[in-house]
Amino acid sequence: MKSLPLIFLGVFFTLAFSWTGIVLTSQIQLKEFTPATPDLVDSQDQPAPGGKYLVDGETIKNTPGMTANPQPLVGEAQRGKLVYQQMGCLYCHSQQVRRQGFGADFERGWGQRQSVPRDYIEQDRVMLGTMRTGPDLTNVGLRYSELWQFQHLYDPQITSPGSIMPPYGFLFEVREISPLTGPSAEAIELPEAYQPPAGYEVVPSRRAKDLVAYLMSLHQDYELPEIKFTQ
Amino acid sequence: MSSNPSLLQSLSPTGDADISLKARLGEVDASMRKPAMLFLVSAVFWLLLGTVFALVAAIKATNPDFLGGTEWLTFGRVRSAHLNAMIFGWGNNVIFAVAPWIMGRLSRARIRHTSILLIAGIFWNIAVTVGIFGILRGDMIGVEWLEMPSYAAPLIIITYALVGVWVIIAFRWRQTDHVYVSQWYLLAAFFWLPWLYTVAQIMLIFEPATGVVQSLTNWWFAHNVLGLWLTPIALGVAYYLIPKVLGRPIHSYYLSVVGFWALALFYNWAGVHHLIGGPVPAWVISAGTVASVMMVIPVLVVGINHHLTVVGLHKEGWASPTIRFVMFGAINYTFVSLTGSLMALRHVNEVTHFTHFTVGHAHHGVYAFFTMIMFGAVYYMMPRLLLREWPNAFLIKVHWWMAGMGILLMVVALQVGGWIQGLQMNALNEDGTPVYSSFIQIVENTRPWLWLRSLSGLMILIGHLAFGVNVFWMIFSRRRAGEQTAPTLLSPTTEQA
Amino acid sequence: MDWGQYILIGFVFACLFFLGAALALHWAHRHGQLTNLEKGAQSIFDEDEPMGEITDAFPRKRRKKKN
């Protein structure tokens, strides 16, 4: 065992092999994906069966007049995603629904269908997550109101007593109610036990509003050519 | 010894008679003293800091209000600071201390151009400091194991390059005919990591890949940091230290070589088992599962080899701090890898995925296996570099018992708790409704186990403090090895005698 | 492409892979890489640290013995 080049060749080959297989092949496979309507039509606008874009050399396209999904994040929600990232939310929350029969994601109400690669093509940073210390958030935008989200972020015990989620009180400002303009329209309602001292109000900061906008934007409630709702 | 070759000469040895003499082991040790001490002291510092981060995060997981008002110390950030301090602060520093030293010893060549290593050491610690500061500040990147902000990346890549160049120099100057199996592992690891890291940086941060290809790249990288960096280094160290301490060659050298190539081939592919059930191409998952199961081969090979080398010398092994730590790590390598193979099976993964079971598994691998072996290496290396004895045997024992029992408690607590958590999340009534319809109920049920984890963290902290005290006591003590009979030391080389 | 083509391509690659492995093994055998494998295990010992000698123990234990 003296040959250095031989060792290097083997060592190089093994890693190149897995990179080609896992990363490169998937990239080639997925880079063609575009947002799609639930059903596809052929060049004569007749329904085209199957989830493929190209069948027997004929071009299949999205149904005209229908919305193609997924759609990219914009504005507040886009900024909110950065807050999600900076607070490390992904270490306790996943954003992927497993298929029916594999785990109990459907039964827990986390989704109506399995998540598929196309759901993520518009995301600049994909945070599928690997932990469910807290519930899955794929469709969290469909489950709660904005007020619930604000209260929950301010102190999770308000909405979910017994939760071990960290409180994000530092994303809110407790400030004196202005004697001139009166209580702010943005101030959040809180149950009695959590209310600030009299004459004060709790107002979400820019980041809290962005984060809630992001959470409210999370949904996979559309069908795609390759995946339909499971009932 | 007198002439000092230039860097260029070192990269391309031409056979200067004076400097190509086979170095004695004592000389190799002496030449490594400065860089190894720099790396080691940094490593111990990061180890202690990382342990404190870990304990804070662990307490927060049961008592979210603990330090809850401080943004910099919110759970998501402390957890990432802990991970990065441990992997990049402790892990890489201790590797940069131990691996070149073992490489030098096996190559029978004095460590030359230590300035490269010293510069690398300084760069590295600046990079980790900047990275962890960035994480706490909120510049964290939402990619597991790559949280350090991108402004830390160039320094990290430069350091990898410096250390990599250095390792190749050391290897090219080897004065031995045979390339020992540890050298294979070390060389391969030093080649793999910079490559992995650079590709991951490019495909995830500078030019992010499409959609879930990011997740695939993420787990290809993150699992391979364990599989192609920490694991081969720790195995290389164990393959050197076990036979070295016991004075008995490895049981089957042939098996060790088979094990190396099996690991190189299969471990690469295993990482995607973190995405089982996820929105990624199904065939990739299948390949990952197959590779994870195939890992049983190299694992059993290594396990058999290490075990059979020690057989019959258990008493001597128990009397050696190095062997105690290294064997603890080696035995846990077998256990953690077999658990890992099982976890990659779809039906097991259905339960363990998304639970604390995986967290327990990660600590089992990185701590009970990798870190314990590196502790063993430090216990062997320090007396030889400083030519003085470990000041206190009791502290070594405290370290071993606290770290060893602490990590076992942690793994058991997280894996039992995680298994229960997984079962409860998936449990369905006959009518198809969840048995534990309230998610909070499941969270409450994991709490006692998370408490146990905090307790185990406290034990480990005590162990680390004992280790830290011993290390600094040793560095600052004035006693020389010659002044006492030094059991952990060898007879001094002719030069020193 | 249908499944038959995938399997055909896979088969060709598997054959190439196998052939490569066989050639590499043959090369290794011819160049003596596979002979005397176990001797390598002893390369870590020398006159400074000979085989058969335990080189590590807790600091206090043996000092007592020697005193």
mmCIF file of N, CA and C in Angstrom, chain B residues 202-255:
data_model
loop_
_atom_site.group_PDB
_atom_site.id
_atom_site.type_symbol
_atom_site.label_atom_id
_atom_site.label_comp_id
_atom_site.label_asym_id
_atom_site.label_seq_id
_atom_site.Cartn_x
_atom_site.Cartn_y
_atom_site.Cartn_z
ATOM 1 N N ILE B 202 -20.960 26.626 -2.096
ATOM 2 C CA ILE B 202 -21.348 27.132 -3.414
ATOM 3 C C ILE B 202 -22.804 26.790 -3.703
ATOM 4 N N MET B 203 -23.184 25.528 -3.474
ATOM 5 C CA MET B 203 -24.516 25.097 -3.888
ATOM 6 C C MET B 203 -25.618 25.525 -2.934
ATOM 7 N N LEU B 204 -25.232 25.986 -1.738
ATOM 8 C CA LEU B 204 -26.267 26.369 -0.786
ATOM 9 C C LEU B 204 -26.281 27.854 -0.504
ATOM 10 N N ILE B 205 -25.132 28.514 -0.642
ATOM 11 C CA ILE B 205 -25.080 29.891 -0.178
ATOM 12 C C ILE B 205 -24.744 30.868 -1.298
ATOM 13 N N PHE B 206 -23.729 30.577 -2.088
ATOM 14 C CA PHE B 206 -23.350 31.548 -3.111
ATOM 15 C C PHE B 206 -24.202 31.411 -4.370
ATOM 16 N N GLU B 207 -24.557 30.187 -4.710
ATOM 17 C CA GLU B 207 -25.383 29.965 -5.896
ATOM 18 C C GLU B 207 -26.387 28.864 -5.570
ATOM 19 N N PRO B 208 -27.399 29.197 -4.731
ATOM 20 C CA PRO B 208 -28.256 28.122 -4.201
ATOM 21 C C PRO B 208 -28.916 27.284 -5.298
ATOM 22 N N ALA B 209 -28.921 25.989 -5.073
ATOM 23 C CA ALA B 209 -29.515 25.057 -6.032
ATOM 24 C C ALA B 209 -31.038 25.176 -6.009
ATOM 25 N N THR B 210 -31.695 24.538 -6.973
ATOM 26 C CA THR B 210 -33.154 24.610 -7.091
ATOM 27 C C THR B 210 -33.853 23.840 -5.984
ATOM 28 N N GLY B 211 -34.765 24.479 -5.317
ATOM 29 C CA GLY B 211 -35.693 23.809 -4.411
ATOM 30 C C GLY B 211 -35.053 22.789 -3.496
ATOM 31 N N VAL B 212 -35.628 21.598 -3.499
ATOM 32 C CA VAL B 212 -35.195 20.595 -2.529
ATOM 33 C C VAL B 212 -33.814 20.016 -2.830
ATOM 34 N N VAL B 213 -33.220 20.396 -3.967
ATOM 35 C CA VAL B 213 -31.826 19.986 -4.174
ATOM 36 C C VAL B 213 -30.965 20.588 -3.064
ATOM 37 N N GLN B 214 -31.404 21.734 -2.549
ATOM 38 C CA GLN B 214 -30.725 22.323 -1.393
ATOM 39 C C GLN B 214 -30.736 21.370 -0.206
ATOM 40 N N SER B 215 -31.905 20.785 0.038
ATOM 41 C CA SER B 215 -31.999 19.870 1.179
ATOM 42 C C SER B 215 -31.116 18.650 0.962
ATOM 43 N N LEU B 216 -31.098 18.169 -0.277
ATOM 44 C CA LEU B 216 -30.248 17.007 -0.577
ATOM 45 C C LEU B 216 -28.780 17.361 -0.386
ATOM 46 N N THR B 217 -28.375 18.529 -0.894
ATOM 47 C CA THR B 217 -26.989 18.960 -0.722
ATOM 48 C C THR B 217 -26.689 19.133 0.757
ATOM 49 N N ASN B 218 -27.632 19.731 1.474
ATOM 50 C CA ASN B 218 -27.470 19.955 2.893
ATOM 51 C C ASN B 218 -27.141 18.655 3.624
ATOM 52 N N TRP B 219 -27.927 17.609 3.356
ATOM 53 C CA TRP B 219 -27.707 16.373 4.118
ATOM 54 C C TRP B 219 -26.580 15.538 3.558
ATOM 55 N N TRP B 220 -26.304 15.706 2.280
ATOM 56 C CA TRP B 220 -25.086 15.099 1.727
ATOM 57 C C TRP B 220 -23.886 15.678 2.462
ATOM 58 N N PHE B 221 -23.898 16.999 2.660
ATOM 59 C CA PHE B 221 -22.797 17.655 3.371
ATOM 60 C C PHE B 221 -22.783 17.289 4.854
ATOM 61 N N ALA B 222 -23.916 17.549 5.525
ATOM 62 C CA ALA B 222 -23.914 17.453 6.977
ATOM 63 C C ALA B 222 -23.601 16.036 7.455
ATOM 64 N N HIS B 223 -24.182 15.053 6.784
ATOM 65 C CA HIS B 223 -23.907 13.699 7.232
ATOM 66 C C HIS B 223 -22.470 13.304 6.913
ATOM 67 N N ASN B 224 -21.947 13.844 5.827
ATOM 68 C CA ASN B 224 -20.578 13.509 5.471
ATOM 69 C C ASN B 224 -19.546 14.224 6.336
ATOM 70 N N VAL B 225 -19.930 15.338 6.972
ATOM 71 C CA VAL B 225 -19.009 15.930 7.944
ATOM 72 C C VAL B 225 -18.755 14.888 9.033
ATOM 73 N N LEU B 226 -19.798 14.213 9.435
ATOM 74 C CA LEU B 226 -19.633 13.134 10.397
ATOM 75 C C LEU B 226 -18.946 11.935 9.742
ATOM 76 N N GLY B 227 -19.439 11.549 8.577
ATOM 77 C CA GLY B 227 -19.000 10.286 7.990
ATOM 78 C C GLY B 227 -17.653 10.340 7.314
ATOM 79 N N LEU B 228 -17.312 11.470 6.705
ATOM 80 C CA LEU B 228 -16.065 11.531 5.940
ATOM 81 C C LEU B 228 -15.042 12.473 6.570
ATOM 82 N N TRP B 229 -15.348 12.983 7.738
ATOM 83 C CA TRP B 229 -14.373 13.852 8.408
ATOM 84 C C TRP B 229 -14.152 13.348 9.829
ATOM 85 N N LEU B 230 -15.177 13.490 10.698
ATOM 86 C CA LEU B 230 -14.994 13.082 12.085
ATOM 87 C C LEU B 230 -14.747 11.574 12.194
ATOM 88 N N THR B 231 -15.513 10.777 11.444
ATOM 89 C CA THR B 231 -15.377 9.326 11.576
ATOM 90 C C THR B 231 -14.004 8.821 11.112
ATOM 91 N N PRO B 232 -13.570 9.132 9.873
ATOM 92 C CA PRO B 232 -12.265 8.599 9.485
ATOM 93 C C PRO B 232 -11.123 9.107 10.376
ATOM 94 N N ILE B 233 -11.229 10.337 10.856
ATOM 95 C CA ILE B 233 -10.175 10.833 11.739
ATOM 96 C C ILE B 233 -10.159 10.001 13.023
ATOM 97 N N ALA B 234 -11.334 9.851 13.629
ATOM 98 C CA ALA B 234 -11.378 9.111 14.888
ATOM 99 C C ALA B 234 -10.957 7.657 14.676
ATOM 100 N N LEU B 235 -11.359 7.060 13.548
ATOM 101 C CA LEU B 235 -10.959 5.673 13.298
ATOM 102 C C LEU B 235 -9.451 5.587 13.063
ATOM 103 N N GLY B 236 -8.912 6.545 12.319
ATOM 104 C CA GLY B 236 -7.466 6.565 12.092
ATOM 105 C C GLY B 236 -6.716 6.661 13.410
ATOM 106 N N VAL B 237 -7.213 7.518 14.297
ATOM 107 C CA VAL B 237 -6.572 7.690 15.604
ATOM 108 C C VAL B 237 -6.672 6.392 16.408
ATOM 109 N N ALA B 238 -7.856 5.776 16.383
ATOM 110 C CA ALA B 238 -8.029 4.529 17.140
ATOM 111 C C ALA B 238 -7.136 3.427 16.573
ATOM 112 N N TYR B 239 -7.048 3.364 15.247
ATOM 113 C CA TYR B 239 -6.198 2.340 14.623
ATOM 114 C C TYR B 239 -4.725 2.547 14.977
ATOM 115 N N TYR B 240 -4.368 3.752 15.344
ATOM 116 C CA TYR B 240 -2.989 3.979 15.768
ATOM 117 C C TYR B 240 -2.829 3.732 17.266
ATOM 118 N N LEU B 241 -3.740 4.294 18.057
ATOM 119 C CA LEU B 241 -3.526 4.285 19.503
ATOM 120 C C LEU B 241 -3.774 2.933 20.157
ATOM 121 N N ILE B 242 -4.790 2.209 19.709
ATOM 122 C CA ILE B 242 -5.075 0.935 20.389
ATOM 123 C C ILE B 242 -3.859 0.001 20.303
ATOM 124 N N PRO B 243 -3.352 -0.283 19.093
ATOM 125 C CA PRO B 243 -2.176 -1.152 19.061
ATOM 126 C C PRO B 243 -0.950 -0.507 19.706
ATOM 127 N N LYS B 244 -0.851 0.797 19.575
ATOM 128 C CA LYS B 244 0.341 1.482 20.097
ATOM 129 C C LYS B 244 0.404 1.381 21.616
ATOM 130 N N VAL B 245 -0.680 1.683 22.272
ATOM 131 C CA VAL B 245 -0.674 1.673 23.736
ATOM 132 C C VAL B 245 -0.484 0.259 24.246
ATOM 133 N N LEU B 246 -1.153 -0.681 23.616
ATOM 134 C CA LEU B 246 -1.088 -2.059 24.122
ATOM 135 C C LEU B 246 0.155 -2.793 23.642
ATOM 136 N N GLY B 247 0.893 -2.208 22.718
ATOM 137 C CA GLY B 247 2.090 -2.858 22.213
ATOM 138 C C GLY B 247 1.785 -4.124 21.431
ATOM 139 N N ARG B 248 0.634 -4.137 20.788
ATOM 140 C CA ARG B 248 0.233 -5.330 20.060
ATOM 141 C C ARG B 248 -0.357 -4.908 18.716
ATOM 142 N N PRO B 249 0.146 -5.475 17.617
ATOM 143 C CA PRO B 249 -0.356 -5.027 16.308
ATOM 144 C C PRO B 249 -1.856 -5.260 16.179
ATOM 145 N N ILE B 250 -2.469 -4.514 15.279
ATOM 146 C CA ILE B 250 -3.910 -4.631 15.075
ATOM 147 C C ILE B 250 -4.238 -6.071 14.666
ATOM 148 N N HIS B 251 -5.394 -6.560 15.095
ATOM 149 C CA HIS B 251 -5.694 -7.971 14.919
ATOM 150 C C HIS B 251 -5.594 -8.403 13.457
ATOM 151 N N SER B 252 -6.310 -7.710 12.572
ATOM 152 C CA SER B 252 -6.227 -8.077 11.171
ATOM 153 C C SER B 252 -6.050 -6.826 10.332
ATOM 154 N N TYR B 253 -4.873 -6.669 9.810
ATOM 155 C CA TYR B 253 -4.596 -5.497 9.015
ATOM 156 C C TYR B 253 -5.405 -5.534 7.726
ATOM 157 N N TYR B 254 -5.577 -6.738 7.210
ATOM 158 C CA TYR B 254 -6.330 -6.922 5.980
ATOM 159 C C TYR B 254 -7.748 -6.362 6.121
ATOM 160 N N LEU B 255 -8.384 -6.717 7.268
ATOM 161 C CA LEU B 255 -9.748 -6.245 7.498
ATOM 162 C C LEU B 255 -9.811 -4.725 7.564
#
